[in-house]
C-alpha cells in the first residue's frame, strides 16, 4: 500500500473552474508539501503545511492532521496552471505521491 | 529567495560510463538529498546526507552510486557504471533545521540523465 495517495491521477477542466486535488497519507509526518512540476521537469514548492490552511494567490492548501488528509484548491483556474501537482510528506525524508496531472483548457 | 542549483541540466552518456551530477545546495543548509524520477513514474528517494556522511539510503542506492561533498559547497552524485535503467531526472534537495519541528525544503531544477 502506498504511504501517500493522491486523487485524481488526471484532471482536465475548463478555464475558470474550481479545482480540488486530494492527498491522503498513512504515516506520521512533521509537515506536508504541495509541489508543482511543469513539463520541463523542475519542481517548485508551493506550500508546506503542518496544520490548518495556507493561501497564496489563487492557491489554497488545507490539512487535517487527525484525518491524515490534505487538499489543494485552485480558484479561477487558468491554462498556465496546467502541470503535475505532487503531494509529499516529511517523514524524515520526503515520501512522494504519484502526482495529479492537471490540464486546464482555454 | 535562495535556490539550489544543479549541473548539467541534461547529460547523455553511454552505458557503462561514469557520470557525476552536481548540486550546489543552499549555503547554510545541513541536510542534503538526492531523488530521482523515471519518466512517467513518481519521485523516489535515493540518499540523504548529513554531517559529511550518508544518513539514510534506499534500496536503489547500491554500490554503483556514491555521494560526496568535496569542497563544502558542491554536493555530487556519482554513478560508477551507468545502466539503461538509470535514465531519469535526478533532483537534489537541501533542507535546514529550523527552530520548529519541521524543515524547509528547497529543490534543484533537476538533471535529466539519458543512458544510451
PDB file of N, CA and C in Angstrom, chain A:
ATOM      1  N   UNK A   1       0.854  -1.185   0.000  1.00  0.00           N
ATOM      2  CA  UNK A   1       0.000   0.000   0.000  1.00  0.00           C
ATOM      3  C   UNK A   1       0.893   1.239   0.000  1.00  0.00           C
ATOM      4  N   UNK A   2       0.556   2.213  -0.876  1.00  0.00           N
ATOM      5  CA  UNK A   2       1.317   3.450  -0.912  1.00  0.00           C
ATOM      6  C   UNK A   2       1.074   4.253   0.353  1.00  0.00           C
ATOM      7  N   UNK A   3       2.151   4.863   0.847  1.00  0.00           N
ATOM      8  CA  UNK A   3       2.019   5.667   2.063  1.00  0.00           C
ATOM      9  C   UNK A   3       1.391   7.023   1.780  1.00  0.00           C
ATOM     10  N   UNK A   4       1.477   7.476   0.544  1.00  0.00           N
ATOM     11  CA  UNK A   4       0.871   8.749   0.133  1.00  0.00           C
ATOM     12  C   UNK A   4       0.034   8.483  -1.115  1.00  0.00           C
ATOM     13  N   UNK A   5      -1.237   8.773  -1.006  1.00  0.00           N
ATOM     14  CA  UNK A   5      -2.157   8.542  -2.120  1.00  0.00           C
ATOM     15  C   UNK A   5      -2.741   9.875  -2.567  1.00  0.00           C
ATOM     16  N   UNK A   6      -2.725  10.097  -3.867  1.00  0.00           N
ATOM     17  CA  UNK A   6      -3.318  11.314  -4.414  1.00  0.00           C
ATOM     18  C   UNK A   6      -4.483  10.956  -5.310  1.00  0.00           C
ATOM     19  N   UNK A   7      -5.449  11.857  -5.352  1.00  0.00           N
ATOM     20  CA  UNK A   7      -6.549  11.702  -6.302  1.00  0.00           C
ATOM     21  C   UNK A   7      -7.043  13.066  -6.744  1.00  0.00           C
ATOM     22  N   UNK A   8      -7.495  13.172  -7.993  1.00  0.00           N
ATOM     23  CA  UNK A   8      -7.419  12.131  -9.016  1.00  0.00           C
ATOM     24  C   UNK A   8      -6.012  12.043  -9.607  1.00  0.00           C
ATOM     25  N   UNK A   9      -5.793  11.017 -10.413  1.00  0.00           N
ATOM     26  CA  UNK A   9      -4.499  10.882 -11.101  1.00  0.00           C
ATOM     27  C   UNK A   9      -4.390  11.908 -12.218  1.00  0.00           C
ATOM     28  N   UNK A  10      -5.506  12.085 -12.918  1.00  0.00           N
ATOM     29  CA  UNK A  10      -5.579  13.025 -14.034  1.00  0.00           C
ATOM     30  C   UNK A  10      -6.831  13.866 -13.884  1.00  0.00           C
ATOM     31  N   UNK A  11      -6.705  15.136 -14.255  1.00  0.00           N
ATOM     32  CA  UNK A  11      -7.851  16.031 -14.152  1.00  0.00           C
ATOM     33  C   UNK A  11      -7.788  17.035 -15.294  1.00  0.00           C
ATOM     34  N   UNK A  12      -8.852  17.072 -16.069  1.00  0.00           N
ATOM     35  CA  UNK A  12      -8.977  18.047 -17.149  1.00  0.00           C
ATOM     36  C   UNK A  12     -10.176  18.925 -16.846  1.00  0.00           C
ATOM     37  N   UNK A  13      -9.984  20.243 -16.927  1.00  0.00           N
ATOM     38  CA  UNK A  13     -11.062  21.172 -16.593  1.00  0.00           C
ATOM     39  C   UNK A  13     -11.016  22.357 -17.532  1.00  0.00           C
ATOM     40  N   UNK A  14     -12.084  23.099 -17.541  1.00  0.00           N
ATOM     41  CA  UNK A  14     -12.158  24.313 -18.342  1.00  0.00           C
ATOM     42  C   UNK A  14     -11.612  25.504 -17.538  1.00  0.00           C
ATOM     43  N   UNK A  15     -11.067  26.443 -18.259  1.00  0.00           N
ATOM     44  CA  UNK A  15     -10.570  27.667 -17.623  1.00  0.00           C
ATOM     45  C   UNK A  15     -11.666  28.279 -16.755  1.00  0.00           C
ATOM     46  N   UNK A  16     -11.274  28.683 -15.567  1.00  0.00           N
ATOM     47  CA  UNK A  16     -12.211  29.321 -14.653  1.00  0.00           C
ATOM     48  C   UNK A  16     -12.789  28.386 -13.607  1.00  0.00           C
ATOM     49  N   UNK A  17     -12.668  27.093 -13.839  1.00  0.00           N
ATOM     50  CA  UNK A  17     -13.243  26.140 -12.885  1.00  0.00           C
ATOM     51  C   UNK A  17     -12.452  26.107 -11.586  1.00  0.00           C
ATOM     52  N   UNK A  18     -13.144  25.698 -10.527  1.00  0.00           N
ATOM     53  CA  UNK A  18     -12.530  25.496  -9.211  1.00  0.00           C
ATOM     54  C   UNK A  18     -11.980  24.072  -9.164  1.00  0.00           C
ATOM     55  N   UNK A  19     -10.704  23.948  -8.818  1.00  0.00           N
ATOM     56  CA  UNK A  19     -10.018  22.659  -8.872  1.00  0.00           C
ATOM     57  C   UNK A  19      -9.703  22.187  -7.450  1.00  0.00           C
ATOM     58  N   UNK A  20      -9.905  20.910  -7.197  1.00  0.00           N
ATOM     59  CA  UNK A  20      -9.506  20.308  -5.922  1.00  0.00           C
ATOM     60  C   UNK A  20      -8.699  19.050  -6.185  1.00  0.00           C
ATOM     61  N   UNK A  21      -7.561  18.968  -5.557  1.00  0.00           N
ATOM     62  CA  UNK A  21      -6.713  17.772  -5.610  1.00  0.00           C
ATOM     63  C   UNK A  21      -6.534  17.288  -4.170  1.00  0.00           C
ATOM     64  N   UNK A  22      -6.691  15.994  -3.968  1.00  0.00           N
ATOM     65  CA  UNK A  22      -6.663  15.427  -2.627  1.00  0.00           C
ATOM     66  C   UNK A  22      -5.433  14.574  -2.378  1.00  0.00           C
ATOM     67  N   UNK A  23      -5.038  14.529  -1.123  1.00  0.00           N
ATOM     68  CA  UNK A  23      -3.876  13.744  -0.710  1.00  0.00           C
ATOM     69  C   UNK A  23      -4.179  13.103   0.635  1.00  0.00           C
ATOM     70  N   UNK A  24      -4.005  11.794   0.717  1.00  0.00           N
ATOM     71  CA  UNK A  24      -4.135  11.079   1.988  1.00  0.00           C
ATOM     72  C   UNK A  24      -2.833  10.361   2.280  1.00  0.00           C
ATOM     73  N   UNK A  25      -2.490  10.282   3.546  1.00  0.00           N
ATOM     74  CA  UNK A  25      -1.238   9.640   3.911  1.00  0.00           C
ATOM     75  C   UNK A  25      -1.452   8.753   5.124  1.00  0.00           C
ATOM     76  N   UNK A  26      -0.560   7.801   5.304  1.00  0.00           N
ATOM     77  CA  UNK A  26      -0.771   6.800   6.355  1.00  0.00           C
ATOM     78  C   UNK A  26       0.335   6.793   7.403  1.00  0.00           C
ATOM     79  N   UNK A  27       1.323   7.679   7.263  1.00  0.00           N
ATOM     80  CA  UNK A  27       2.449   7.690   8.199  1.00  0.00           C
ATOM     81  C   UNK A  27       2.411   8.960   9.044  1.00  0.00           C
ATOM     82  N   UNK A  28       3.152   8.951  10.136  1.00  0.00           N
ATOM     83  CA  UNK A  28       3.302  10.160  10.923  1.00  0.00           C
ATOM     84  C   UNK A  28       4.192  11.146  10.187  1.00  0.00           C
ATOM     85  N   UNK A  29       3.823  12.409  10.231  1.00  0.00           N
ATOM     86  CA  UNK A  29       4.579  13.398   9.483  1.00  0.00           C
ATOM     87  C   UNK A  29       4.865  14.618  10.349  1.00  0.00           C
ATOM     88  N   UNK A  30       5.878  15.341   9.953  1.00  0.00           N
ATOM     89  CA  UNK A  30       6.132  16.635  10.579  1.00  0.00           C
ATOM     90  C   UNK A  30       5.576  17.764   9.720  1.00  0.00           C
ATOM     91  N   UNK A  31       5.423  17.516   8.436  1.00  0.00           N
ATOM     92  CA  UNK A  31       4.851  18.521   7.536  1.00  0.00           C
ATOM     93  C   UNK A  31       4.440  17.850   6.234  1.00  0.00           C
ATOM     94  N   UNK A  32       3.600  18.541   5.492  1.00  0.00           N
ATOM     95  CA  UNK A  32       3.166  18.064   4.178  1.00  0.00           C
ATOM     96  C   UNK A  32       3.457  19.161   3.164  1.00  0.00           C
ATOM     97  N   UNK A  33       3.920  18.743   2.008  1.00  0.00           N
ATOM     98  CA  UNK A  33       4.285  19.688   0.960  1.00  0.00           C
ATOM     99  C   UNK A  33       3.387  19.497  -0.250  1.00  0.00           C
ATOM    100  N   UNK A  34       3.013  20.596  -0.855  1.00  0.00           N
ATOM    101  CA  UNK A  34       2.437  20.571  -2.189  1.00  0.00           C
ATOM    102  C   UNK A  34       3.459  21.170  -3.141  1.00  0.00           C
ATOM    103  N   UNK A  35       3.705  20.457  -4.220  1.00  0.00           N
ATOM    104  CA  UNK A  35       4.744  20.821  -5.168  1.00  0.00           C
ATOM    105  C   UNK A  35       4.153  20.843  -6.561  1.00  0.00           C
ATOM    106  N   UNK A  36       4.764  21.641  -7.423  1.00  0.00           N
ATOM    107  CA  UNK A  36       4.296  21.735  -8.799  1.00  0.00           C
ATOM    108  C   UNK A  36       5.451  21.350  -9.724  1.00  0.00           C
ATOM    109  N   UNK A  37       5.135  20.519 -10.693  1.00  0.00           N
ATOM    110  CA  UNK A  37       6.145  20.104 -11.661  1.00  0.00           C
ATOM    111  C   UNK A  37       5.626  20.381 -13.060  1.00  0.00           C
ATOM    112  N   UNK A  38       6.354  21.238 -13.784  1.00  0.00           N
ATOM    113  CA  UNK A  38       5.977  21.570 -15.154  1.00  0.00           C
ATOM    114  C   UNK A  38       6.621  20.580 -16.121  1.00  0.00           C
ATOM    115  N   UNK A  39       6.157  20.567 -17.366  1.00  0.00           N
ATOM    116  CA  UNK A  39       6.667  19.593 -18.349  1.00  0.00           C
ATOM    117  C   UNK A  39       8.188  19.565 -18.449  1.00  0.00           C
ATOM    118  N   UNK A  40       8.860  20.674 -18.245  1.00  0.00           N
ATOM    119  CA  UNK A  40      10.325  20.681 -18.274  1.00  0.00           C
ATOM    120  C   UNK A  40      10.952  19.850 -17.177  1.00  0.00           C
ATOM    121  N   UNK A  41      10.198  19.564 -16.117  1.00  0.00           N
ATOM    122  CA  UNK A  41      10.659  18.665 -15.072  1.00  0.00           C
ATOM    123  C   UNK A  41      10.965  19.300 -13.744  1.00  0.00           C
ATOM    124  N   UNK A  42      11.265  20.586 -13.701  1.00  0.00           N
ATOM    125  CA  UNK A  42      11.654  21.220 -12.451  1.00  0.00           C
ATOM    126  C   UNK A  42      10.529  21.204 -11.430  1.00  0.00           C
ATOM    127  N   UNK A  43      10.921  21.104 -10.168  1.00  0.00           N
ATOM    128  CA  UNK A  43       9.939  21.027  -9.080  1.00  0.00           C
ATOM    129  C   UNK A  43       9.956  22.335  -8.302  1.00  0.00           C
ATOM    130  N   UNK A  44       8.768  22.887  -8.096  1.00  0.00           N
ATOM    131  CA  UNK A  44       8.623  24.133  -7.347  1.00  0.00           C
ATOM    132  C   UNK A  44       7.787  23.847  -6.110  1.00  0.00           C
ATOM    133  N   UNK A  45       8.248  24.312  -4.974  1.00  0.00           N
ATOM    134  CA  UNK A  45       7.494  24.138  -3.738  1.00  0.00           C
ATOM    135  C   UNK A  45       6.384  25.180  -3.685  1.00  0.00           C
ATOM    136  N   UNK A  46       5.142  24.722  -3.510  1.00  0.00           N
ATOM    137  CA  UNK A  46       4.005  25.637  -3.413  1.00  0.00           C
ATOM    138  C   UNK A  46       3.676  25.958  -1.960  1.00  0.00           C
ATOM    139  N   UNK A  47       3.525  24.902  -1.180  1.00  0.00           N
ATOM    140  CA  UNK A  47       3.151  25.069   0.223  1.00  0.00           C
ATOM    141  C   UNK A  47       3.861  24.041   1.077  1.00  0.00           C
ATOM    142  N   UNK A  48       4.128  24.427   2.317  1.00  0.00           N
ATOM    143  CA  UNK A  48       4.497  23.468   3.343  1.00  0.00           C
ATOM    144  C   UNK A  48       3.528  23.687   4.496  1.00  0.00           C
ATOM    145  N   UNK A  49       2.842  22.625   4.905  1.00  0.00           N
ATOM    146  CA  UNK A  49       1.782  22.730   5.905  1.00  0.00           C
ATOM    147  C   UNK A  49       2.061  21.809   7.064  1.00  0.00           C
ATOM    148  N   UNK A  50       1.818  22.283   8.261  1.00  0.00           N
ATOM    149  CA  UNK A  50       1.796  21.371   9.400  1.00  0.00           C
ATOM    150  C   UNK A  50       0.438  21.400  10.078  1.00  0.00           C
ATOM    151  N   UNK A  51      -0.367  22.412   9.789  1.00  0.00           N
ATOM    152  CA  UNK A  51      -1.724  22.468  10.329  1.00  0.00           C
ATOM    153  C   UNK A  51      -2.513  23.515   9.560  1.00  0.00           C
ATOM    154  N   UNK A  52      -3.833  23.390   9.609  1.00  0.00           N
ATOM    155  CA  UNK A  52      -4.711  24.452   9.139  1.00  0.00           C
ATOM    156  C   UNK A  52      -4.715  24.668   7.644  1.00  0.00           C
ATOM    157  N   UNK A  53      -4.531  25.911   7.265  1.00  0.00           N
ATOM    158  CA  UNK A  53      -4.777  26.330   5.891  1.00  0.00           C
ATOM    159  C   UNK A  53      -3.765  27.407   5.510  1.00  0.00           C
ATOM    160  N   UNK A  54      -3.339  27.364   4.238  1.00  0.00           N
ATOM    161  CA  UNK A  54      -2.493  28.436   3.720  1.00  0.00           C
ATOM    162  C   UNK A  54      -3.034  28.873   2.368  1.00  0.00           C
ATOM    163  N   UNK A  55      -2.842  30.140   2.063  1.00  0.00           N
ATOM    164  CA  UNK A  55      -3.329  30.685   0.789  1.00  0.00           C
ATOM    165  C   UNK A  55      -2.211  31.481   0.140  1.00  0.00           C
ATOM    166  N   UNK A  56      -2.097  31.292  -1.174  1.00  0.00           N
ATOM    167  CA  UNK A  56      -1.127  32.086  -1.929  1.00  0.00           C
ATOM    168  C   UNK A  56      -1.743  32.368  -3.287  1.00  0.00           C
ATOM    169  N   UNK A  57      -2.192  33.594  -3.454  1.00  0.00           N
ATOM    170  CA  UNK A  57      -2.854  33.943  -4.714  1.00  0.00           C
ATOM    171  C   UNK A  57      -4.124  33.132  -4.892  1.00  0.00           C
ATOM    172  N   UNK A  58      -4.190  32.410  -6.008  1.00  0.00           N
ATOM    173  CA  UNK A  58      -5.393  31.598  -6.285  1.00  0.00           C
ATOM    174  C   UNK A  58      -5.289  30.187  -5.708  1.00  0.00           C
ATOM    175  N   UNK A  59      -4.200  29.893  -5.044  1.00  0.00           N
ATOM    176  CA  UNK A  59      -3.983  28.553  -4.491  1.00  0.00           C
ATOM    177  C   UNK A  59      -4.268  28.540  -2.993  1.00  0.00           C
ATOM    178  N   UNK A  60      -4.977  27.501  -2.583  1.00  0.00           N
ATOM    179  CA  UNK A  60      -5.279  27.309  -1.166  1.00  0.00           C
ATOM    180  C   UNK A  60      -4.939  25.865  -0.815  1.00  0.00           C
ATOM    181  N   UNK A  61      -4.256  25.668   0.293  1.00  0.00           N
ATOM    182  CA  UNK A  61      -3.947  24.314   0.750  1.00  0.00           C
ATOM    183  C   UNK A  61      -4.452  24.159   2.175  1.00  0.00           C
ATOM    184  N   UNK A  62      -5.063  23.004   2.434  1.00  0.00           N
ATOM    185  CA  UNK A  62      -5.566  22.708   3.775  1.00  0.00           C
ATOM    186  C   UNK A  62      -5.041  21.358   4.212  1.00  0.00           C
ATOM    187  N   UNK A  63      -4.970  21.176   5.507  1.00  0.00           N
ATOM    188  CA  UNK A  63      -4.555  19.883   6.041  1.00  0.00           C
ATOM    189  C   UNK A  63      -5.353  19.568   7.295  1.00  0.00           C
ATOM    190  N   UNK A  64      -5.756  18.314   7.414  1.00  0.00           N
ATOM    191  CA  UNK A  64      -6.423  17.810   8.604  1.00  0.00           C
ATOM    192  C   UNK A  64      -5.529  16.711   9.162  1.00  0.00           C
ATOM    193  N   UNK A  65      -4.806  17.039  10.207  1.00  0.00           N
ATOM    194  CA  UNK A  65      -3.815  16.121  10.761  1.00  0.00           C
ATOM    195  C   UNK A  65      -4.490  14.867  11.335  1.00  0.00           C
ATOM    196  N   UNK A  66      -5.629  15.048  11.981  1.00  0.00           N
ATOM    197  CA  UNK A  66      -6.323  13.895  12.596  1.00  0.00           C
ATOM    198  C   UNK A  66      -6.765  12.900  11.533  1.00  0.00           C
ATOM    199  N   UNK A  67      -7.246  13.428  10.395  1.00  0.00           N
ATOM    200  CA  UNK A  67      -7.724  12.543   9.340  1.00  0.00           C
ATOM    201  C   UNK A  67      -6.630  12.185   8.345  1.00  0.00           C
ATOM    202  N   UNK A  68      -5.443  12.750   8.504  1.00  0.00           N
ATOM    203  CA  UNK A  68      -4.311  12.487   7.604  1.00  0.00           C
ATOM    204  C   UNK A  68      -4.717  12.758   6.160  1.00  0.00           C
ATOM    205  N   UNK A  69      -5.174  13.951   5.952  1.00  0.00           N
ATOM    206  CA  UNK A  69      -5.679  14.319   4.641  1.00  0.00           C
ATOM    207  C   UNK A  69      -5.382  15.787   4.364  1.00  0.00           C
ATOM    208  N   UNK A  70      -5.056  16.063   3.115  1.00  0.00           N
ATOM    209  CA  UNK A  70      -4.807  17.436   2.695  1.00  0.00           C
ATOM    210  C   UNK A  70      -5.439  17.656   1.331  1.00  0.00           C
ATOM    211  N   UNK A  71      -5.820  18.890   1.074  1.00  0.00           N
ATOM    212  CA  UNK A  71      -6.360  19.252  -0.229  1.00  0.00           C
ATOM    213  C   UNK A  71      -5.660  20.489  -0.759  1.00  0.00           C
ATOM    214  N   UNK A  72      -5.504  20.518  -2.067  1.00  0.00           N
ATOM    215  CA  UNK A  72      -5.000  21.699  -2.767  1.00  0.00           C
ATOM    216  C   UNK A  72      -6.125  22.198  -3.667  1.00  0.00           C
ATOM    217  N   UNK A  73      -6.469  23.457  -3.524  1.00  0.00           N
ATOM    218  CA  UNK A  73      -7.525  24.052  -4.335  1.00  0.00           C
ATOM    219  C   UNK A  73      -6.934  25.145  -5.221  1.00  0.00           C
ATOM    220  N   UNK A  74      -7.462  25.231  -6.426  1.00  0.00           N
ATOM    221  CA  UNK A  74      -7.108  26.320  -7.330  1.00  0.00           C
ATOM    222  C   UNK A  74      -8.408  27.021  -7.711  1.00  0.00           C
ATOM    223  N   UNK A  75      -8.486  28.302  -7.411  1.00  0.00           N
ATOM    224  CA  UNK A  75      -9.677  29.057  -7.799  1.00  0.00           C
ATOM    225  C   UNK A  75      -9.418  29.744  -9.142  1.00  0.00           C
ATOM    226  N   UNK A  76     -10.481  29.932  -9.897  1.00  0.00           N
ATOM    227  CA  UNK A  76     -10.393  30.616 -11.208  1.00  0.00           C
ATOM    228  C   UNK A  76      -9.224  30.058 -12.020  1.00  0.00           C
ATOM    229  N   UNK A  77      -9.251  28.762 -12.268  1.00  0.00           N
ATOM    230  CA  UNK A  77      -8.124  28.093 -12.926  1.00  0.00           C
ATOM    231  C   UNK A  77      -7.841  28.694 -14.303  1.00  0.00           C
ATOM    232  N   UNK A  78      -6.568  28.587 -14.675  1.00  0.00           N
ATOM    233  CA  UNK A  78      -6.068  29.190 -15.913  1.00  0.00           C
ATOM    234  C   UNK A  78      -5.206  28.154 -16.624  1.00  0.00           C
ATOM    235  N   UNK A  79      -5.124  28.210 -17.959  1.00  0.00           N
ATOM    236  CA  UNK A  79      -4.264  27.242 -18.670  1.00  0.00           C
ATOM    237  C   UNK A  79      -2.832  27.191 -18.148  1.00  0.00           C
ATOM    238  N   UNK A  80      -2.310  28.279 -17.642  1.00  0.00           N
ATOM    239  CA  UNK A  80      -0.937  28.241 -17.123  1.00  0.00           C
ATOM    240  C   UNK A  80      -0.822  27.435 -15.823  1.00  0.00           C
ATOM    241  N   UNK A  81      -1.959  27.064 -15.230  1.00  0.00           N
ATOM    242  CA  UNK A  81      -1.934  26.190 -14.050  1.00  0.00           C
ATOM    243  C   UNK A  81      -1.693  24.734 -14.448  1.00  0.00           C
ATOM    244  N   UNK A  82      -1.733  24.443 -15.735  1.00  0.00           N
ATOM    245  CA  UNK A  82      -1.526  23.070 -16.193  1.00  0.00           C
ATOM    246  C   UNK A  82      -0.138  22.588 -15.797  1.00  0.00           C
ATOM    247  N   UNK A  83      -0.101  21.510 -15.063  1.00  0.00           N
ATOM    248  CA  UNK A  83       1.146  20.979 -14.516  1.00  0.00           C
ATOM    249  C   UNK A  83       0.809  19.688 -13.774  1.00  0.00           C
ATOM    250  N   UNK A  84       1.836  19.055 -13.247  1.00  0.00           N
ATOM    251  CA  UNK A  84       1.629  17.942 -12.319  1.00  0.00           C
ATOM    252  C   UNK A  84       1.771  18.488 -10.904  1.00  0.00           C
ATOM    253  N   UNK A  85       0.792  18.194 -10.073  1.00  0.00           N
ATOM    254  CA  UNK A  85       0.810  18.641  -8.678  1.00  0.00           C
ATOM    255  C   UNK A  85       1.083  17.425  -7.795  1.00  0.00           C
ATOM    256  N   UNK A  86       2.087  17.570  -6.957  1.00  0.00           N
ATOM    257  CA  UNK A  86       2.563  16.439  -6.162  1.00  0.00           C
ATOM    258  C   UNK A  86       2.439  16.766  -4.684  1.00  0.00           C
ATOM    259  N   UNK A  87       1.929  15.801  -3.960  1.00  0.00           N
ATOM    260  CA  UNK A  87       1.874  15.870  -2.500  1.00  0.00           C
ATOM    261  C   UNK A  87       3.039  15.043  -1.962  1.00  0.00           C
ATOM    262  N   UNK A  88       3.778  15.580  -1.018  1.00  0.00           N
ATOM    263  CA  UNK A  88       4.883  14.833  -0.406  1.00  0.00           C
ATOM    264  C   UNK A  88       4.866  15.088   1.097  1.00  0.00           C
ATOM    265  N   UNK A  89       5.086  14.028   1.877  1.00  0.00           N
ATOM    266  CA  UNK A  89       5.044  14.184   3.328  1.00  0.00           C
ATOM    267  C   UNK A  89       6.447  14.047   3.903  1.00  0.00           C
ATOM    268  N   UNK A  90       6.718  14.838   4.896  1.00  0.00           N
ATOM    269  CA  UNK A  90       8.025  14.856   5.545  1.00  0.00           C
ATOM    270  C   UNK A  90       8.008  13.864   6.694  1.00  0.00           C
ATOM    271  N   UNK A  91       8.641  12.741   6.461  1.00  0.00           N
ATOM    272  CA  UNK A  91       8.736  11.659   7.445  1.00  0.00           C
ATOM    273  C   UNK A  91      10.221  11.381   7.643  1.00  0.00           C
ATOM    274  N   UNK A  92      10.968  12.358   7.933  1.00  0.00           N
ATOM    275  CA  UNK A  92      12.425  12.461   7.949  1.00  0.00           C
ATOM    276  C   UNK A  92      12.945  12.694   6.537  1.00  0.00           C
ATOM    277  N   UNK A  93      12.657  11.772   5.632  1.00  0.00           N
ATOM    278  CA  UNK A  93      12.871  12.135   4.226  1.00  0.00           C
ATOM    279  C   UNK A  93      11.499  12.207   3.556  1.00  0.00           C
ATOM    280  N   UNK A  94      11.426  12.861   2.423  1.00  0.00           N
ATOM    281  CA  UNK A  94      10.129  13.069   1.790  1.00  0.00           C
ATOM    282  C   UNK A  94       9.622  11.781   1.163  1.00  0.00           C
ATOM    283  N   UNK A  95       8.349  11.516   1.411  1.00  0.00           N
ATOM    284  CA  UNK A  95       7.652  10.412   0.750  1.00  0.00           C
ATOM    285  C   UNK A  95       6.689  11.057  -0.229  1.00  0.00           C
ATOM    286  N   UNK A  96       6.819  10.693  -1.487  1.00  0.00           N
ATOM    287  CA  UNK A  96       6.124  11.404  -2.551  1.00  0.00           C
ATOM    288  C   UNK A  96       4.883  10.658  -3.009  1.00  0.00           C
ATOM    289  N   UNK A  97       3.844  11.419  -3.312  1.00  0.00           N
ATOM    290  CA  UNK A  97       2.704  10.861  -4.013  1.00  0.00           C
ATOM    291  C   UNK A  97       3.027  10.741  -5.500  1.00  0.00           C
ATOM    292  N   UNK A  98       2.127  10.096  -6.200  1.00  0.00           N
ATOM    293  CA  UNK A  98       2.352   9.842  -7.628  1.00  0.00           C
ATOM    294  C   UNK A  98       2.063  11.067  -8.490  1.00  0.00           C
ATOM    295  N   UNK A  99       1.416  12.059  -7.917  1.00  0.00           N
ATOM    296  CA  UNK A  99       1.137  13.278  -8.671  1.00  0.00           C
ATOM    297  C   UNK A  99      -0.230  13.273  -9.322  1.00  0.00           C
ATOM    298  N   UNK A 100      -0.750  14.448  -9.541  1.00  0.00           N
ATOM    299  CA  UNK A 100      -2.005  14.645 -10.287  1.00  0.00           C
ATOM    300  C   UNK A 100      -1.687  15.512 -11.490  1.00  0.00           C
ATOM    301  N   UNK A 101      -1.963  14.966 -12.665  1.00  0.00           N
ATOM    302  CA  UNK A 101      -1.716  15.732 -13.883  1.00  0.00           C
ATOM    303  C   UNK A 101      -2.940  16.588 -14.190  1.00  0.00           C
ATOM    304  N   UNK A 102      -2.780  17.886 -14.126  1.00  0.00           N
ATOM    305  CA  UNK A 102      -3.877  18.832 -14.331  1.00  0.00           C
ATOM    306  C   UNK A 102      -3.725  19.514 -15.683  1.00  0.00           C
ATOM    307  N   UNK A 103      -4.792  19.484 -16.455  1.00  0.00           N
ATOM    308  CA  UNK A 103      -4.829  20.209 -17.723  1.00  0.00           C
ATOM    309  C   UNK A 103      -6.000  21.169 -17.668  1.00  0.00           C
ATOM    310  N   UNK A 104      -5.729  22.439 -17.877  1.00  0.00           N
ATOM    311  CA  UNK A 104      -6.789  23.443 -17.921  1.00  0.00           C
ATOM    312  C   UNK A 104      -6.934  23.906 -19.373  1.00  0.00           C
ATOM    313  N   UNK A 105      -8.111  23.699 -19.916  1.00  0.00           N
ATOM    314  CA  UNK A 105      -8.355  24.068 -21.315  1.00  0.00           C
ATOM    315  C   UNK A 105      -8.924  25.485 -21.402  1.00  0.00           C
ATOM    316  N   UNK A 106      -8.478  26.242 -22.402  1.00  0.00           N
ATOM    317  CA  UNK A 106      -8.979  27.621 -22.533  1.00  0.00           C
ATOM    318  C   UNK A 106     -10.447  27.620 -22.935  1.00  0.00           C
TER     319      UNK A 106
END
